[in-house]
Amino acid sequence: MSAYTYHLTCEYDGTFYHGWQRQPHCPTLQAAIEKAICSITNVKTVALTGAGRTDAGVHAAAQSAHFQLTKWMDPQRLLLGINAVLPQDISIKSMKLVDAAFHARYFAKQKTYCYFVYNGPIRSPLQRLTAWHLRAPLDIAKMRVAAKRLRGVHDFTSFTATQSDAQNHKVMLKTIRIVKKGEQIIFTLVASRFLRYMVRNIVGLLVEVGRGHRSATDITSILKAKDRQLAGPTAPPHGLCLMKVEY
Amino acid sequence: MSAYTYHLTCEYDGTFYHGWQRQPHCPTLQAAIEKAICSITNVKTVALTGAGRTDAGVHAAAQSAHFQLTKWMDPQRLLLGINAVLPQDISIKSMKLVDAAFHARYFAKQKTYCYFVYNGPIRSPLQRLTAWHLRAPLDIAKMRVAAKRLRGVHDFTSFTATQSDAQNHKVMLKTIRIVKKGEQIIFTLVASRFLRYMVRNIVGLLVEVGRGHRSATDITSILKAKDRQLAGPTAPPHGLCLMKVEY
């Protein structure tokens, strides 16, 4: 039986979801989109494979995923139909028919994440769901020096979840950039792949550096130690947004 | 009895409120902040006067208001206390003791509003509560030409609520600027005062121009006619944000 593979990108506000991956008794992004696909295509079940699993509370401007159907459907009509039944906090931004062998995770060449910090003395209601509020002023220059030490190929064991299921923790971190716009600080990270909690653990440590609790030179020894205990706290999920997946 | 007048600025996500002004049986911003002030100052009632009334669903980055207390309290401690009891979608950003005669509305010299449009073919979940989604591409150049005709002193009767209680509809519109950043279009309006629904009615008409349904030359005749029926539809509230009140 031939199958048609569809590749979609989607945007979502992750606030009300228990992350990407389907779980029993919990609203998840995968389950919500699968349900919408089933309702439009009139199939009983469909398996949606994401480029990666975003954690509970994490957002996406452009997550990427694929699924297969046994019957052909026009991608644009499929997109409109699915969007019509999806809740308002999720939308399919693009949909195309791709080679049957396409795989959203295996074929991904590069991902971009942004982490948003609101660095002001008083909380910002308008950013409460999309930025980590930090009161104490952060030293951007210090954080940039520290970030530079993370750039390149490293074993990021110290920056991943202790229960990470990845066999190999070597990652090429191509870009790590810190931009300040008024009270907003944006961390942008680009890599071919990310380990679980990697961005949030890196931001957690950089914030420690920005506060003056850790120094840039600590970074090298933390990387070398390959010990999660040595790095900083994990930044909360709601400041994180998956911006782009490239193939 | 002497009274101490406090001037505060506050930020809020207006999504879950029936606007600024206190109303029976409805959550409003005024009522929420008054309740927080009472709980911290241990007074039975307090009257909070805003620089203006934002409508249901409208946001504020910096609304301005004043209230009076008969006993002196340190403004900074008052601010922290009130923020500690306010819901997460409201925060007091600044608080100071001012001249007893200060009045947040009468003393206001200038207000700045921004109206946010998300102009893309597919809805943006991350902007769904803070931007008006318009699918059809808007012609920015045409909207700018039309906006220019609104700048300056005009009788804005055609752009206010039919039930407006203002006696005089002459307003000096100092600035009306349209900026496009990717799929976001930001309308910025500055005036000494705004009539009810004025920003939303202006944006509603400019969008009609941007769509090609109305022309810039219509603006002059609409202003002259002083007839609400002639202008465009009212833009929805959630794209609007009160940015600044100047004294």
Coordinates of C-alpha atoms in Angstrom, one line a residue:
Chain A
M1 CA 0.0 0.0 0.0
S2 CA 1.4 3.3 -1.0
A3 CA 1.6 6.1 1.4
Y4 CA 1.7 9.9 1.1
T5 CA 4.1 11.7 3.4
Y6 CA 3.1 15.2 4.5
H7 CA 5.5 17.7 6.1
L8 CA 4.0 20.4 8.2
T9 CA 5.3 23.3 10.3
C10 CA 3.3 24.6 13.2
E11 CA 3.2 27.4 15.7
Y12 CA 1.9 27.0 19.2
D13 CA 1.5 28.6 22.5
G14 CA 2.6 25.8 24.8
T15 CA 1.2 27.2 28.0
F16 CA -1.7 24.8 28.3
Y17 CA 0.0 21.7 27.0
H18 CA 2.1 19.0 28.7
G19 CA 4.6 19.3 25.9
W20 CA 4.8 17.9 22.4
Q21 CA 4.7 14.2 23.0
R22 CA 1.4 12.2 23.3
Q23 CA 0.7 11.1 26.9
P24 CA -2.4 9.4 28.4
H25 CA -4.8 11.8 30.2
C26 CA -2.9 15.0 29.3
P27 CA -3.4 17.6 26.6
T28 CA -0.3 17.5 24.4
L29 CA 0.5 19.2 21.1
Q30 CA 1.1 15.9 19.2
A31 CA -2.3 14.5 20.4
A32 CA -4.2 17.8 19.5
I33 CA -2.7 17.9 16.0
E34 CA -3.2 14.2 15.4
K35 CA -6.8 14.5 16.5
A36 CA -7.3 17.4 14.0
I37 CA -5.7 15.4 11.2
C38 CA -7.9 12.4 11.9
S39 CA -11.1 14.5 12.0
I40 CA -10.3 16.1 8.6
T41 CA -9.0 13.0 6.8
N42 CA -11.5 10.7 8.3
V43 CA -8.9 8.2 9.4
K44 CA -9.0 6.5 12.8
T45 CA -5.4 7.1 13.9
V46 CA -2.4 8.9 12.5
A47 CA 1.1 9.1 13.8
L48 CA 2.7 12.6 13.8
T49 CA 6.4 12.7 14.2
G50 CA 8.0 15.9 15.4
A51 CA 11.5 17.2 14.6
G52 CA 11.9 17.1 18.4
R53 CA 9.9 17.0 21.5
T54 CA 9.3 20.3 23.2
D55 CA 8.7 20.1 26.9
A56 CA 5.6 21.2 28.8
G57 CA 5.2 25.0 28.6
V58 CA 7.7 25.4 25.8
H59 CA 6.4 27.4 22.7
A60 CA 7.2 27.0 19.0
A61 CA 7.1 29.6 16.2
A62 CA 7.9 26.8 13.7
Q63 CA 8.0 23.2 15.0
S64 CA 8.3 20.7 12.1
A65 CA 6.6 17.3 11.8
H66 CA 5.5 14.7 9.3
F67 CA 2.7 12.1 9.0
Q68 CA 1.5 9.7 6.4
L69 CA -1.8 9.1 4.7
T70 CA -2.8 6.2 2.5
K71 CA -5.0 8.5 0.3
W72 CA -3.8 11.6 -1.5
M73 CA -5.2 14.9 -0.2
D74 CA -4.4 18.4 -1.4
P75 CA -1.9 19.8 1.1
Q76 CA -3.3 23.3 1.1
R77 CA -6.9 22.1 1.7
L78 CA -5.6 19.8 4.4
L79 CA -3.9 22.7 6.1
L80 CA -7.0 24.9 6.0
G81 CA -9.2 22.0 7.3
I82 CA -6.9 21.2 10.1
N83 CA -6.6 24.8 11.2
A84 CA -10.3 25.1 11.2
V85 CA -10.6 22.4 13.9
L86 CA -7.4 23.1 15.9
P87 CA -7.7 25.1 19.1
Q88 CA -6.7 28.8 18.7
D89 CA -3.3 28.2 20.5
I90 CA -2.0 25.9 17.7
S91 CA -1.9 26.5 14.0
I92 CA -0.4 24.8 11.0
K93 CA 1.7 27.3 9.1
S94 CA 2.7 25.2 6.1
M95 CA 2.0 21.8 4.7
K96 CA 3.5 20.0 1.8
L97 CA 3.7 16.6 0.2
V98 CA 7.2 15.3 0.4
D99 CA 9.2 12.2 -0.6
A100 CA 7.7 9.2 1.2
A101 CA 11.0 8.6 3.0
F102 CA 11.1 12.0 4.6
H103 CA 11.4 12.0 8.4
A104 CA 11.0 15.2 10.3
R105 CA 13.6 14.2 13.0
Y106 CA 16.2 12.2 11.1
F107 CA 16.3 14.6 8.1
A108 CA 16.6 17.8 10.3
K109 CA 19.9 19.5 9.6
Q110 CA 19.7 22.4 12.1
K111 CA 17.4 23.8 14.7
T112 CA 17.2 27.3 16.2
Y113 CA 15.8 28.0 19.6
C114 CA 15.3 31.4 21.3
Y115 CA 15.1 31.9 25.1
F116 CA 13.4 35.1 26.3
V117 CA 14.3 36.8 29.6
Y118 CA 12.4 39.8 30.9
N119 CA 15.1 41.5 33.0
G120 CA 13.4 44.3 35.0
P121 CA 12.6 45.0 38.6
I122 CA 8.9 44.4 38.2
R123 CA 7.1 41.6 36.4
S124 CA 5.7 42.2 33.0
P125 CA 2.1 40.8 32.7
L126 CA 2.2 41.0 28.9
Q127 CA 5.3 38.8 28.8
R128 CA 4.4 36.5 31.7
L129 CA 3.7 33.4 29.5
T130 CA 6.6 33.9 27.1
A131 CA 9.6 35.2 29.1
W132 CA 11.5 34.3 32.3
H133 CA 11.3 37.2 34.7
L134 CA 14.6 38.0 36.4
R135 CA 14.7 41.0 38.7
A136 CA 18.4 41.4 39.3
P137 CA 20.2 43.1 36.4
L138 CA 22.3 40.7 34.4
D139 CA 25.7 41.5 33.1
I140 CA 25.4 41.0 29.3
A141 CA 29.1 41.3 28.6
K142 CA 30.0 38.6 31.1
M143 CA 27.3 36.3 29.7
R144 CA 28.7 36.8 26.2
V145 CA 32.2 35.9 27.3
A146 CA 30.8 32.7 28.9
A147 CA 28.6 31.9 26.0
K148 CA 31.6 32.0 23.7
R149 CA 33.2 29.1 25.6
L150 CA 30.1 27.0 24.8
R151 CA 30.3 27.6 21.0
G152 CA 31.7 24.8 18.9
V153 CA 31.8 21.0 19.4
H154 CA 31.6 19.9 23.0
D155 CA 30.3 17.0 25.1
F156 CA 27.3 18.7 26.7
T157 CA 26.6 16.0 29.3
S158 CA 26.8 18.6 32.0
F159 CA 24.0 20.5 30.3
T160 CA 21.5 17.7 29.6
A161 CA 18.9 15.9 31.7
T162 CA 20.4 13.3 34.0
Q163 CA 17.9 10.8 32.5
S164 CA 18.7 11.8 28.9
D165 CA 18.4 8.8 26.6
A166 CA 20.9 10.2 24.0
Q167 CA 23.8 7.8 23.6
N168 CA 26.2 10.5 22.6
H169 CA 26.3 14.0 24.1
K170 CA 28.7 15.6 21.6
V171 CA 26.9 18.5 20.0
M172 CA 28.2 21.2 17.6
L173 CA 26.8 24.4 18.9
K174 CA 27.0 26.6 15.9
T175 CA 25.6 29.8 17.3
I176 CA 25.0 31.2 20.7
R177 CA 24.0 34.9 20.7
I178 CA 22.8 37.2 23.4
V179 CA 20.9 40.3 22.4
K180 CA 19.5 42.9 24.8
K181 CA 16.5 45.1 23.7
G182 CA 15.4 47.3 26.5
E183 CA 14.4 45.0 29.4
Q184 CA 14.3 42.0 27.1
I185 CA 17.2 39.6 26.7
I186 CA 17.1 37.1 23.9
F187 CA 19.4 34.1 23.8
T188 CA 19.6 32.5 20.3
L189 CA 21.1 29.0 19.9
V190 CA 21.6 27.1 16.7
A191 CA 22.8 23.5 16.5
S192 CA 22.3 20.4 14.4
R193 CA 20.6 18.8 17.4
F194 CA 19.9 19.6 21.0
L195 CA 19.9 17.3 24.1
R196 CA 17.0 17.3 26.5
Y197 CA 16.9 20.5 28.6
M198 CA 20.1 21.7 26.9
V199 CA 19.0 25.2 26.0
R200 CA 17.3 25.7 29.4
N201 CA 20.4 24.4 31.3
I202 CA 22.7 26.6 29.2
V203 CA 20.5 29.7 29.9
G204 CA 20.3 28.7 33.6
L205 CA 24.1 28.7 33.8
L206 CA 24.6 31.9 31.8
V207 CA 22.1 33.7 34.0
E208 CA 24.3 32.6 37.0
V209 CA 27.2 34.2 35.2
G210 CA 25.2 37.3 34.5
R211 CA 24.3 37.6 38.1
G212 CA 28.0 37.3 39.1
H213 CA 27.5 34.0 40.9
R214 CA 29.6 32.0 38.4
S215 CA 32.5 33.1 36.2
A216 CA 33.1 32.4 32.5
T217 CA 36.1 30.3 33.3
D218 CA 33.8 27.9 35.2
I219 CA 32.3 27.0 31.9
T220 CA 35.3 25.1 30.7
S221 CA 35.6 23.0 33.8
I222 CA 31.9 22.3 33.8
L223 CA 32.0 21.0 30.2
K224 CA 35.0 18.8 31.1
A225 CA 33.5 17.4 34.2
K226 CA 30.5 15.9 32.2
D227 CA 28.4 16.2 35.4
R228 CA 25.0 17.7 35.5
Q229 CA 25.4 18.6 39.2
L230 CA 28.0 21.2 38.4
A231 CA 26.1 23.4 35.9
G232 CA 23.4 25.9 36.9
P233 CA 19.7 25.5 37.5
T234 CA 17.4 24.7 34.6
A235 CA 15.7 27.9 33.3
P236 CA 11.8 27.6 33.3
P237 CA 10.1 26.3 30.1
H238 CA 7.9 29.3 29.3
G239 CA 10.8 31.4 28.1
L240 CA 11.8 28.9 25.5
C241 CA 10.6 28.9 21.9
L242 CA 11.6 26.6 19.0
M243 CA 12.1 29.1 16.2
K244 CA 13.1 27.0 13.2
V245 CA 14.0 23.6 11.9
E246 CA 16.1 23.4 8.8
Y247 CA 16.4 20.5 6.3
Chain B
M1 CA -8.2 65.7 57.1
S2 CA -5.1 65.7 55.0
A3 CA -4.7 63.2 52.1
Y4 CA -1.7 61.7 50.4
T5 CA -2.0 61.3 46.6
Y6 CA -0.3 58.4 45.0
H7 CA 0.4 58.3 41.3
L8 CA 1.0 54.8 39.8
T9 CA 1.6 53.3 36.4
C10 CA 0.5 49.8 35.7
E11 CA 0.9 47.2 33.0
Y12 CA -1.9 44.6 32.2
D13 CA -3.0 41.9 29.9
G14 CA -6.6 43.0 29.4
T15 CA -7.8 39.6 28.0
F16 CA -9.7 38.5 31.0
Y17 CA -11.1 41.9 32.1
H18 CA -14.2 43.8 31.2
G19 CA -12.1 46.9 30.7
W20 CA -10.7 49.4 33.1
Q21 CA -13.8 50.9 34.7
R22 CA -15.4 49.3 37.7
Q23 CA -18.7 47.5 37.0
P24 CA -20.9 45.3 39.1
H25 CA -20.4 41.5 38.7
C26 CA -17.6 41.8 36.2
P27 CA -13.8 41.6 36.7
T28 CA -12.3 45.0 35.8
L29 CA -8.8 46.4 36.1
Q30 CA -9.9 49.3 38.3
A31 CA -11.7 46.9 40.7
A32 CA -8.8 44.5 40.9
I33 CA -6.2 47.2 41.7
E34 CA -8.5 49.0 44.2
K35 CA -9.0 45.6 45.9
A36 CA -5.3 45.1 46.1
I37 CA -4.7 48.6 47.5
C38 CA -7.4 48.1 50.1
S39 CA -6.0 44.8 51.2
I40 CA -2.4 46.3 51.6
T41 CA -3.4 49.6 53.2
N42 CA -6.2 48.1 55.3
V43 CA -8.8 50.7 54.2
K44 CA -12.3 49.7 53.3
T45 CA -12.6 51.5 50.0
V46 CA -10.3 53.5 47.8
A47 CA -11.1 55.3 44.5
L48 CA -8.6 54.8 41.7
T49 CA -8.8 57.2 38.9
G50 CA -7.3 56.2 35.6
A51 CA -5.9 58.5 32.9
G52 CA -8.5 57.0 30.7
R53 CA -10.7 54.0 30.5
T54 CA -9.4 51.2 28.4
D55 CA -12.2 49.0 26.9
A56 CA -12.7 45.3 27.5
G57 CA -9.9 43.3 26.1
V58 CA -7.5 46.3 25.6
H59 CA -4.0 46.0 27.1
A60 CA -1.7 48.5 28.7
A61 CA 2.1 48.7 28.9
A62 CA 1.7 51.8 31.1
Q63 CA -1.7 52.9 32.1
S64 CA -1.5 55.8 34.7
A65 CA -3.8 56.3 37.7
H66 CA -4.0 58.1 41.1
F67 CA -5.6 57.4 44.4
Q68 CA -5.6 59.0 47.8
L69 CA -4.8 57.7 51.3
T70 CA -5.3 59.5 54.6
K71 CA -2.2 57.9 56.1
W72 CA 1.3 58.1 54.7
M73 CA 2.8 54.9 53.3
D74 CA 6.2 54.5 51.7
P75 CA 5.4 54.3 47.9
Q76 CA 8.0 51.6 47.1
R77 CA 6.7 49.3 49.9
L78 CA 3.1 50.0 48.8
L79 CA 4.1 49.0 45.2
L80 CA 5.7 45.8 46.3
G81 CA 2.8 44.9 48.6
I82 CA 0.1 45.6 45.9
N83 CA 2.1 43.6 43.3
A84 CA 2.3 40.7 45.8
V85 CA -1.5 40.4 46.0
L86 CA -2.4 41.4 42.4
P87 CA -3.1 38.6 39.9
Q88 CA -0.3 37.8 37.5
D89 CA -1.9 39.6 34.6
I90 CA -1.6 43.0 36.3
S91 CA 1.4 44.7 37.8
I92 CA 2.2 48.1 39.2
K93 CA 5.3 49.4 37.5
S94 CA 5.9 52.6 39.4
M95 CA 4.4 54.4 42.4
K96 CA 5.1 57.8 43.7
L97 CA 3.7 60.3 46.1
V98 CA 2.6 63.5 44.3
D99 CA 1.1 66.8 44.9
A100 CA -2.3 66.3 46.6
A101 CA -4.0 68.1 43.7
F102 CA -2.6 65.7 41.0
H103 CA -5.2 64.1 38.8
A104 CA -4.3 61.3 36.5
R105 CA -6.8 62.3 33.8
Y106 CA -6.9 66.1 34.0
F107 CA -3.2 66.5 34.2
A108 CA -2.4 64.1 31.3
K109 CA -0.7 66.0 28.5
Q110 CA -0.3 63.3 26.0
K111 CA -1.1 59.6 25.4
T112 CA 0.5 57.0 23.1
Y113 CA -1.4 54.0 21.8
C114 CA -0.2 51.2 19.7
Y115 CA -2.4 48.9 17.6
F116 CA -0.9 45.6 16.5
V117 CA -2.0 43.7 13.4
Y118 CA -0.7 40.3 12.4
N119 CA -0.9 40.3 8.6
G120 CA -0.2 36.8 7.4
P121 CA -2.3 34.1 5.7
I122 CA -2.4 31.9 8.7
R123 CA -3.2 32.9 12.3
S124 CA -0.4 33.2 14.8
P125 CA -1.2 31.4 18.1
L126 CA 1.6 33.3 19.9
Q127 CA 0.0 36.7 19.0
R128 CA -3.6 35.6 19.2
L129 CA -4.3 37.7 22.4
T130 CA -2.3 40.8 21.4
A131 CA -2.7 41.4 17.6
W132 CA -5.6 41.5 15.1
H133 CA -5.2 38.8 12.6
L134 CA -5.8 40.0 9.0
R135 CA -5.2 37.5 6.2
A136 CA -5.4 39.7 3.1
P137 CA -2.1 41.6 2.5
L138 CA -2.4 45.3 3.4
D139 CA -0.9 48.0 1.3
I140 CA 1.3 49.9 3.7
A141 CA 2.0 52.8 1.4
K142 CA -1.7 53.5 0.8
M143 CA -2.4 53.3 4.5
R144 CA 0.4 55.8 5.2
V145 CA -1.0 58.3 2.7
A146 CA -4.4 58.0 4.3
A147 CA -3.0 58.3 7.8
K148 CA -1.3 61.6 6.9
R149 CA -4.7 63.1 6.3
L150 CA -5.7 62.3 9.8
R151 CA -2.7 64.0 11.4
G152 CA -3.3 67.4 13.0
V153 CA -6.4 69.0 14.5
H154 CA -9.6 67.6 13.3
D155 CA -13.2 67.0 14.5
F156 CA -13.1 63.3 15.0
T157 CA -16.8 62.8 15.3
S158 CA -16.8 60.2 12.5
F159 CA -14.2 58.2 14.5
T160 CA -15.8 58.1 17.9
A161 CA -18.5 56.0 19.5
T162 CA -22.0 57.2 18.6
Q163 CA -22.7 57.3 22.3
S164 CA -19.5 59.2 23.1
D165 CA -20.1 61.5 26.0
A166 CA -17.3 64.0 25.0
Q167 CA -18.8 67.5 24.3
N168 CA -16.1 68.4 21.9
H169 CA -14.7 66.1 19.3
K170 CA -11.8 68.3 18.2
V171 CA -8.5 66.4 18.8
M172 CA -5.0 67.3 17.9
L173 CA -3.6 64.0 16.5
K174 CA 0.2 64.7 16.8
T175 CA 1.5 61.4 15.5
I176 CA 0.1 58.6 13.4
R177 CA 2.8 56.2 12.3
I178 CA 2.6 52.8 10.6
V179 CA 5.6 50.4 10.8
K180 CA 5.8 47.0 9.3
K181 CA 8.1 44.3 10.7
G182 CA 7.8 41.0 8.9
E183 CA 4.1 40.0 9.3
Q184 CA 3.5 42.5 12.1
I185 CA 2.1 46.0 11.4
I186 CA 2.2 48.5 14.2
F187 CA 0.1 51.6 14.2
T188 CA 1.3 54.3 16.7
L189 CA -0.9 57.2 17.6
V190 CA -0.1 60.1 19.9
A191 CA -2.6 62.8 21.0
S192 CA -3.3 64.9 24.0
R193 CA -6.6 62.9 24.4
F194 CA -8.5 60.2 22.5
L195 CA -12.2 59.9 22.1
R196 CA -13.9 56.6 22.8
Y197 CA -13.1 53.9 20.2
M198 CA -11.1 56.5 18.3
V199 CA -7.9 54.5 17.8
R200 CA -9.9 51.3 16.9
N201 CA -12.1 53.2 14.4
I202 CA -9.1 54.9 12.8
V203 CA -7.3 51.5 12.4
G204 CA -10.5 50.0 11.1
L205 CA -10.7 52.6 8.4
L206 CA -7.0 52.5 7.5
V207 CA -7.3 48.7 7.1
E208 CA -10.1 49.3 4.7
V209 CA -7.7 51.6 2.8
G210 CA -4.9 49.0 3.0
R211 CA -7.2 46.4 1.5
G212 CA -8.1 48.7 -1.3
H213 CA -11.8 49.0 -0.3
R214 CA -11.5 52.7 0.5
S215 CA -9.2 55.4 -0.8
A216 CA -7.1 58.0 1.0
T217 CA -9.2 60.8 -0.5
D218 CA -12.2 59.3 1.3
I219 CA -10.6 60.4 4.6
T220 CA -11.2 64.1 4.1
S221 CA -14.9 63.7 3.3
I222 CA -15.4 61.3 6.2
L223 CA -13.8 63.8 8.6
K224 CA -15.9 66.6 7.2
A225 CA -19.2 64.6 7.4
K226 CA -18.9 64.1 11.2
D227 CA -20.9 60.9 10.8
R228 CA -19.8 57.6 12.4
Q229 CA -21.7 55.7 9.7
L230 CA -19.3 56.8 7.0
A231 CA -16.0 55.5 8.6
G232 CA -14.9 51.9 8.7
P233 CA -15.5 49.1 11.1
T234 CA -14.1 49.2 14.6
A235 CA -11.0 47.2 14.9
P236 CA -11.2 44.5 17.7
P237 CA -9.9 45.5 21.2
H238 CA -7.2 42.9 21.6
G239 CA -4.8 44.5 19.2
L240 CA -4.8 47.8 21.2
C241 CA -2.3 48.7 23.9
L242 CA -2.0 51.9 25.9
M243 CA 1.7 52.5 25.8
K244 CA 2.3 55.7 27.7
V245 CA 0.7 58.6 29.4
E246 CA 2.7 61.8 29.7
Y247 CA 2.3 64.7 32.2

